[in-house]
Coordinates of C-alpha atoms in Angstrom, one line a residue:
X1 CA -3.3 -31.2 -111.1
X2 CA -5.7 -33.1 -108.4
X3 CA -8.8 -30.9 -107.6
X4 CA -11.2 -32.5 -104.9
X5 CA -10.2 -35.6 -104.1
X6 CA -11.5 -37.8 -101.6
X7 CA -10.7 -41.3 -101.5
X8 CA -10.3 -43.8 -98.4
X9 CA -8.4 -46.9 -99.2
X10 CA -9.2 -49.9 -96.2
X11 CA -6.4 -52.4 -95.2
X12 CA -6.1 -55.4 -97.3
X13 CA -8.3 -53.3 -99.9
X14 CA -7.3 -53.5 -103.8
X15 CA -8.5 -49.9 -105.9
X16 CA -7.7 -50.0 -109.2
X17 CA -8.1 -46.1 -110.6
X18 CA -8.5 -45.7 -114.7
X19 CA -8.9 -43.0 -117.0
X20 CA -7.2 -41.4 -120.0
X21 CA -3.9 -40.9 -120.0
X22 CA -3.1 -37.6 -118.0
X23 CA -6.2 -37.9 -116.3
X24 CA -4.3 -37.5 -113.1
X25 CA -4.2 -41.4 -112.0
X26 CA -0.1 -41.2 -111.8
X27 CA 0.1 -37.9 -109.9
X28 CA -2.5 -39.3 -107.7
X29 CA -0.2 -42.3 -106.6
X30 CA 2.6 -39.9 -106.0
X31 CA 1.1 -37.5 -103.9
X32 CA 0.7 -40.6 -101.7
X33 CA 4.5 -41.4 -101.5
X34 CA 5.2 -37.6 -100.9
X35 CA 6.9 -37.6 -104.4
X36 CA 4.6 -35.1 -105.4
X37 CA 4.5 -31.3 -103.4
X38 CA 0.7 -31.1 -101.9
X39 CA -0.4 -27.7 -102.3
X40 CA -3.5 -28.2 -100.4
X41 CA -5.8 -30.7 -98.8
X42 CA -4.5 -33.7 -96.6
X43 CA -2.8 -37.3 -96.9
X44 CA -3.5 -39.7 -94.0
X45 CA -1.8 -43.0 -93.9
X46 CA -3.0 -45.1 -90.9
X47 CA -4.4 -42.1 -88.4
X48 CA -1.2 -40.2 -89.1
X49 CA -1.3 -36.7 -91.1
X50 CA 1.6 -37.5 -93.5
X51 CA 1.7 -34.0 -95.1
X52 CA 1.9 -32.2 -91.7
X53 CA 4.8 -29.9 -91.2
X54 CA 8.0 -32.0 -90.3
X55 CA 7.3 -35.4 -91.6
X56 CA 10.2 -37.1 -92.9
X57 CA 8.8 -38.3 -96.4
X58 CA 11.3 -41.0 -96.1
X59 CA 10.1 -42.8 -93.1
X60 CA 6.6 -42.6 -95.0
X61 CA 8.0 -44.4 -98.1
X62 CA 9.5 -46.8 -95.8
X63 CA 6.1 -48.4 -95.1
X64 CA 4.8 -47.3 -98.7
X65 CA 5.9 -49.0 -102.1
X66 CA 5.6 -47.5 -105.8
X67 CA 6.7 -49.4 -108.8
X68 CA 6.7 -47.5 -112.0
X69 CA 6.3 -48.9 -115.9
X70 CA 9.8 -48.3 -116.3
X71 CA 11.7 -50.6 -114.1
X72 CA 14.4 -48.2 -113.1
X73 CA 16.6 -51.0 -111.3
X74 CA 20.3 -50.7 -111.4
X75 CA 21.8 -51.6 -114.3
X76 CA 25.3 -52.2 -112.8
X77 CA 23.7 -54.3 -109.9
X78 CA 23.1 -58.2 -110.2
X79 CA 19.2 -58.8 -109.4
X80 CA 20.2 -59.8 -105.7
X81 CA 22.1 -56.8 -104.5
X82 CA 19.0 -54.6 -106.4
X83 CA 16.4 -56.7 -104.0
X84 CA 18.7 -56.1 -101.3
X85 CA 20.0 -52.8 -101.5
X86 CA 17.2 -50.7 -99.3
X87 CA 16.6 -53.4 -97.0
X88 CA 20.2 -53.5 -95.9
X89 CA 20.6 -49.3 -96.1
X90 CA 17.5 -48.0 -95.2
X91 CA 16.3 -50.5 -92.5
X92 CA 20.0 -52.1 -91.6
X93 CA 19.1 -55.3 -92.3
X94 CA 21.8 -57.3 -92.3
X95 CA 23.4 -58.9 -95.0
X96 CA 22.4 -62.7 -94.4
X97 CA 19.3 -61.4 -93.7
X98 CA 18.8 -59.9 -96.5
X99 CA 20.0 -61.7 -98.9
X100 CA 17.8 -65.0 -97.6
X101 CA 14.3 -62.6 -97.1
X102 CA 15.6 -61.9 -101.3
X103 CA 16.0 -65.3 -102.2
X104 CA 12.5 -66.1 -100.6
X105 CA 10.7 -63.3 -102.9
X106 CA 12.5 -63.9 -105.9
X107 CA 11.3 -67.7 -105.3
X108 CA 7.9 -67.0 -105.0
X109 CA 7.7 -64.9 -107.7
X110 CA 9.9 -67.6 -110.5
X111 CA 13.0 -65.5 -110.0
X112 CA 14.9 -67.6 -107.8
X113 CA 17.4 -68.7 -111.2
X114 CA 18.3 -65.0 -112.2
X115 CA 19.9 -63.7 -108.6
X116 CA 23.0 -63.5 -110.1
X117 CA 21.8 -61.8 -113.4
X118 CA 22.2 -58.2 -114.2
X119 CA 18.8 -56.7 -115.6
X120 CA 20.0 -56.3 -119.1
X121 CA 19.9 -59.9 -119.4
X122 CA 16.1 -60.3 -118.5
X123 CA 13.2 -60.3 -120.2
X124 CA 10.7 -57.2 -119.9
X125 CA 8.7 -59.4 -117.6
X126 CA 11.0 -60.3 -115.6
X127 CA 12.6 -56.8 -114.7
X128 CA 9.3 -55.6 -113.9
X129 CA 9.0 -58.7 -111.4
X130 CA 12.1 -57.8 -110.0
X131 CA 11.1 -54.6 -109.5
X132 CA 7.9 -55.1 -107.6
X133 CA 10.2 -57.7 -105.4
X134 CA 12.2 -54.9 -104.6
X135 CA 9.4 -53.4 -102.9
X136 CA 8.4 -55.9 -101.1
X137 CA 11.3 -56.4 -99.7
X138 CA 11.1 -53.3 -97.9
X139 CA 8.1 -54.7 -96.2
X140 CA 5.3 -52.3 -97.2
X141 CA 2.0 -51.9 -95.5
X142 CA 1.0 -50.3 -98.8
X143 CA 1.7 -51.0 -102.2
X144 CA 1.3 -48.4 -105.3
X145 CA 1.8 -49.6 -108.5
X146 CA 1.3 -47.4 -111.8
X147 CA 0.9 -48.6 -115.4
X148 CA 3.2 -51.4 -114.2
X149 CA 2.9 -53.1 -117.4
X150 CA 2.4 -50.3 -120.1
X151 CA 6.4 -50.7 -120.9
X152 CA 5.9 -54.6 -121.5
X153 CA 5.3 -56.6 -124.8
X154 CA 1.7 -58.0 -124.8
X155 CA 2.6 -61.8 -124.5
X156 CA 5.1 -60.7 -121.1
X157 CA 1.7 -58.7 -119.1
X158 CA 0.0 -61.9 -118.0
X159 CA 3.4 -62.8 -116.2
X160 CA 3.3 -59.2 -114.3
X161 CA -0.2 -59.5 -114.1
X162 CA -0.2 -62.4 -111.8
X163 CA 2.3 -61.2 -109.5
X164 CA -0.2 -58.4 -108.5
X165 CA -3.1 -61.0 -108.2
X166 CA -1.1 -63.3 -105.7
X167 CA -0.4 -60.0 -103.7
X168 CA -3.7 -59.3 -103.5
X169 CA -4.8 -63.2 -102.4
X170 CA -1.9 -62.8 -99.9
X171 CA -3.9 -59.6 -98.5
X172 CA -1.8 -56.6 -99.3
X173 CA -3.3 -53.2 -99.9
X174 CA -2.7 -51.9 -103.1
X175 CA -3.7 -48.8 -105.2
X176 CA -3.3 -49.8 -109.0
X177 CA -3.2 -47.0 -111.8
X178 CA -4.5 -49.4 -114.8
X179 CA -5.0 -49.3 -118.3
X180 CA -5.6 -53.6 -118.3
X181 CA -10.2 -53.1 -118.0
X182 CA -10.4 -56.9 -117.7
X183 CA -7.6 -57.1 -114.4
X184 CA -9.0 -54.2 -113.0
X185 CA -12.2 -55.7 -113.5
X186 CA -11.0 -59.0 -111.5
X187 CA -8.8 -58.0 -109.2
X188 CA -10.4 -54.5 -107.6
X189 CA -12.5 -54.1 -104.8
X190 CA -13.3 -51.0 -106.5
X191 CA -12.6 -48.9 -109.1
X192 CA -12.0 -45.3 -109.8
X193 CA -12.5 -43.7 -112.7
X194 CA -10.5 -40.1 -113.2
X195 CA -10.6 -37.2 -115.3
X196 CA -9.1 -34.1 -115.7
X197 CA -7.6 -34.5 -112.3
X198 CA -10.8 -35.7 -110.5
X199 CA -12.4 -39.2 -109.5
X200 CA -15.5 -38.8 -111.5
X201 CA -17.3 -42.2 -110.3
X202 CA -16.0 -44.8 -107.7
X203 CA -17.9 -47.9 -107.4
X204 CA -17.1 -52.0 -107.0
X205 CA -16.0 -53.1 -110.8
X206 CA -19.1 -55.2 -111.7
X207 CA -21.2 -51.8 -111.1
X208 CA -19.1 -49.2 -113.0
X209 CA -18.0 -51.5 -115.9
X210 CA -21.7 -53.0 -116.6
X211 CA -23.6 -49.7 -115.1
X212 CA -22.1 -46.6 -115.0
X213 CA -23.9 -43.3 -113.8
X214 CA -21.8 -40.6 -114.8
X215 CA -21.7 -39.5 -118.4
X216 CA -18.2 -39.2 -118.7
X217 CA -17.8 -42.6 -117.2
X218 CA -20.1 -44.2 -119.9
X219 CA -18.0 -42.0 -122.8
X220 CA -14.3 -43.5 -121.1
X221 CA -15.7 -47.1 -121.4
X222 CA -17.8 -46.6 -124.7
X223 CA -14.3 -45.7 -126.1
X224 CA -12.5 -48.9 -124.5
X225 CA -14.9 -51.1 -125.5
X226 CA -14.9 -50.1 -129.2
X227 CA -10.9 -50.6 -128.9
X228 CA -11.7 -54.0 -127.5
X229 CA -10.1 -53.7 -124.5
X230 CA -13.2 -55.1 -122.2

């Protein structure tokens, strides 16, 4: 459960949030994409209210994208008709038109060779690729992305990794739930550090990872850094 939080997120912005796992980072991104019931308090997504009485939650996720660790793409769907499938549904894109914004994404992002592949055939890496190309097709003004590469083998998280960093060069505002210190550490405006449902300390990554004020920040990244992961 989220208790107090207040957190404003500025367009092209990049806020990676960390913590312990359960710490609230997850629900946090959900209650953003109105995937979570809001029992009190408020979500505004450029001036609008999104959790006033009557909003359709899906027109909201139509200009907000969330990719999980677990890739959840279609299994009986080659990687193409996965990319394409919302576009074409849920903002009547036609096919064509679809299918050539696809190929463009999956190009950029060193998919363009597996449009015809069904995601039992990819790597880790790549399905999570696909996956985060899946949202973008749906042309997001916002971009959530949560543990994106806790599912993945060490040597395929660099590959994910990078994605996210071209997205943020390319200016797109994104909200990361992290457990990667040194990415977070490179690629955030600021970061957020949760616990037990609340964001304890949020300050620009070279002041909370070198310079901490709250204790239970300090404790979080005493622990990391003795697991060498910073």
């Amino acid at each position: 459960m989220l208790k107090g939080i207040d957190l404003t997120v500025d367009t092209h912005e990049v806020v990676c949030l960390i913590g312990a796992s359960g710490s609230g980072k997850s629900t946090l991104l959900r209650c953003v994409n109105l995937l979570e019931p809001i029992n009190s308090g408020r979500i505004s997504l450029w001036g609008q209210d999104v959790t006033a009485p009557g909003i359709d939650p899906n027109l909201v996720r139509r200009q907000v994208g969330i990719v999980f660790q677990s890739f959840n793409l279609f299994p009986h769907m080659t990687v193409l008709r996965n990319v394409t499938l919302a576009p074409m549904k849920v903002r009547r894109v036609p096919r064509a038109q679809a299918e050539e914004e696809a190929r463009a994404l999956l190009g950029r992002f060193g998919l363009a060779d597996k449009e015809a592949d069904f995601p039992d055939r990819l790597s880790g890496g790549q399905q999570q690729r696909v996956a985060i190309v899946r949202a973008l097709a749906m042309k997001p003004q916002l971009m959530l992305l949560d543990e994106v590469t806790s599912a993945l083998d060490p040597e395929l998280v660099a590959e994910v990794l990078d994605v996210i960093k071209e997205l943020a060069a390319a200016g797109m505002t994104m909200v990361i739930a992290t457990h990667e210190m040194g990415f977070a550490k490179d690629i955030a405006r600021r970061v957020c550090f949760l616990e037990e449902g609340r964001i304890i300390e949020d300050a620009p990554p070279g002041e909370l990872f070198t310079s901490p004020k709250d204790e239970r920040t300090q404790r979080f990244l005493r622990r990391i850094v003795d697991a060498g992961r910073l």
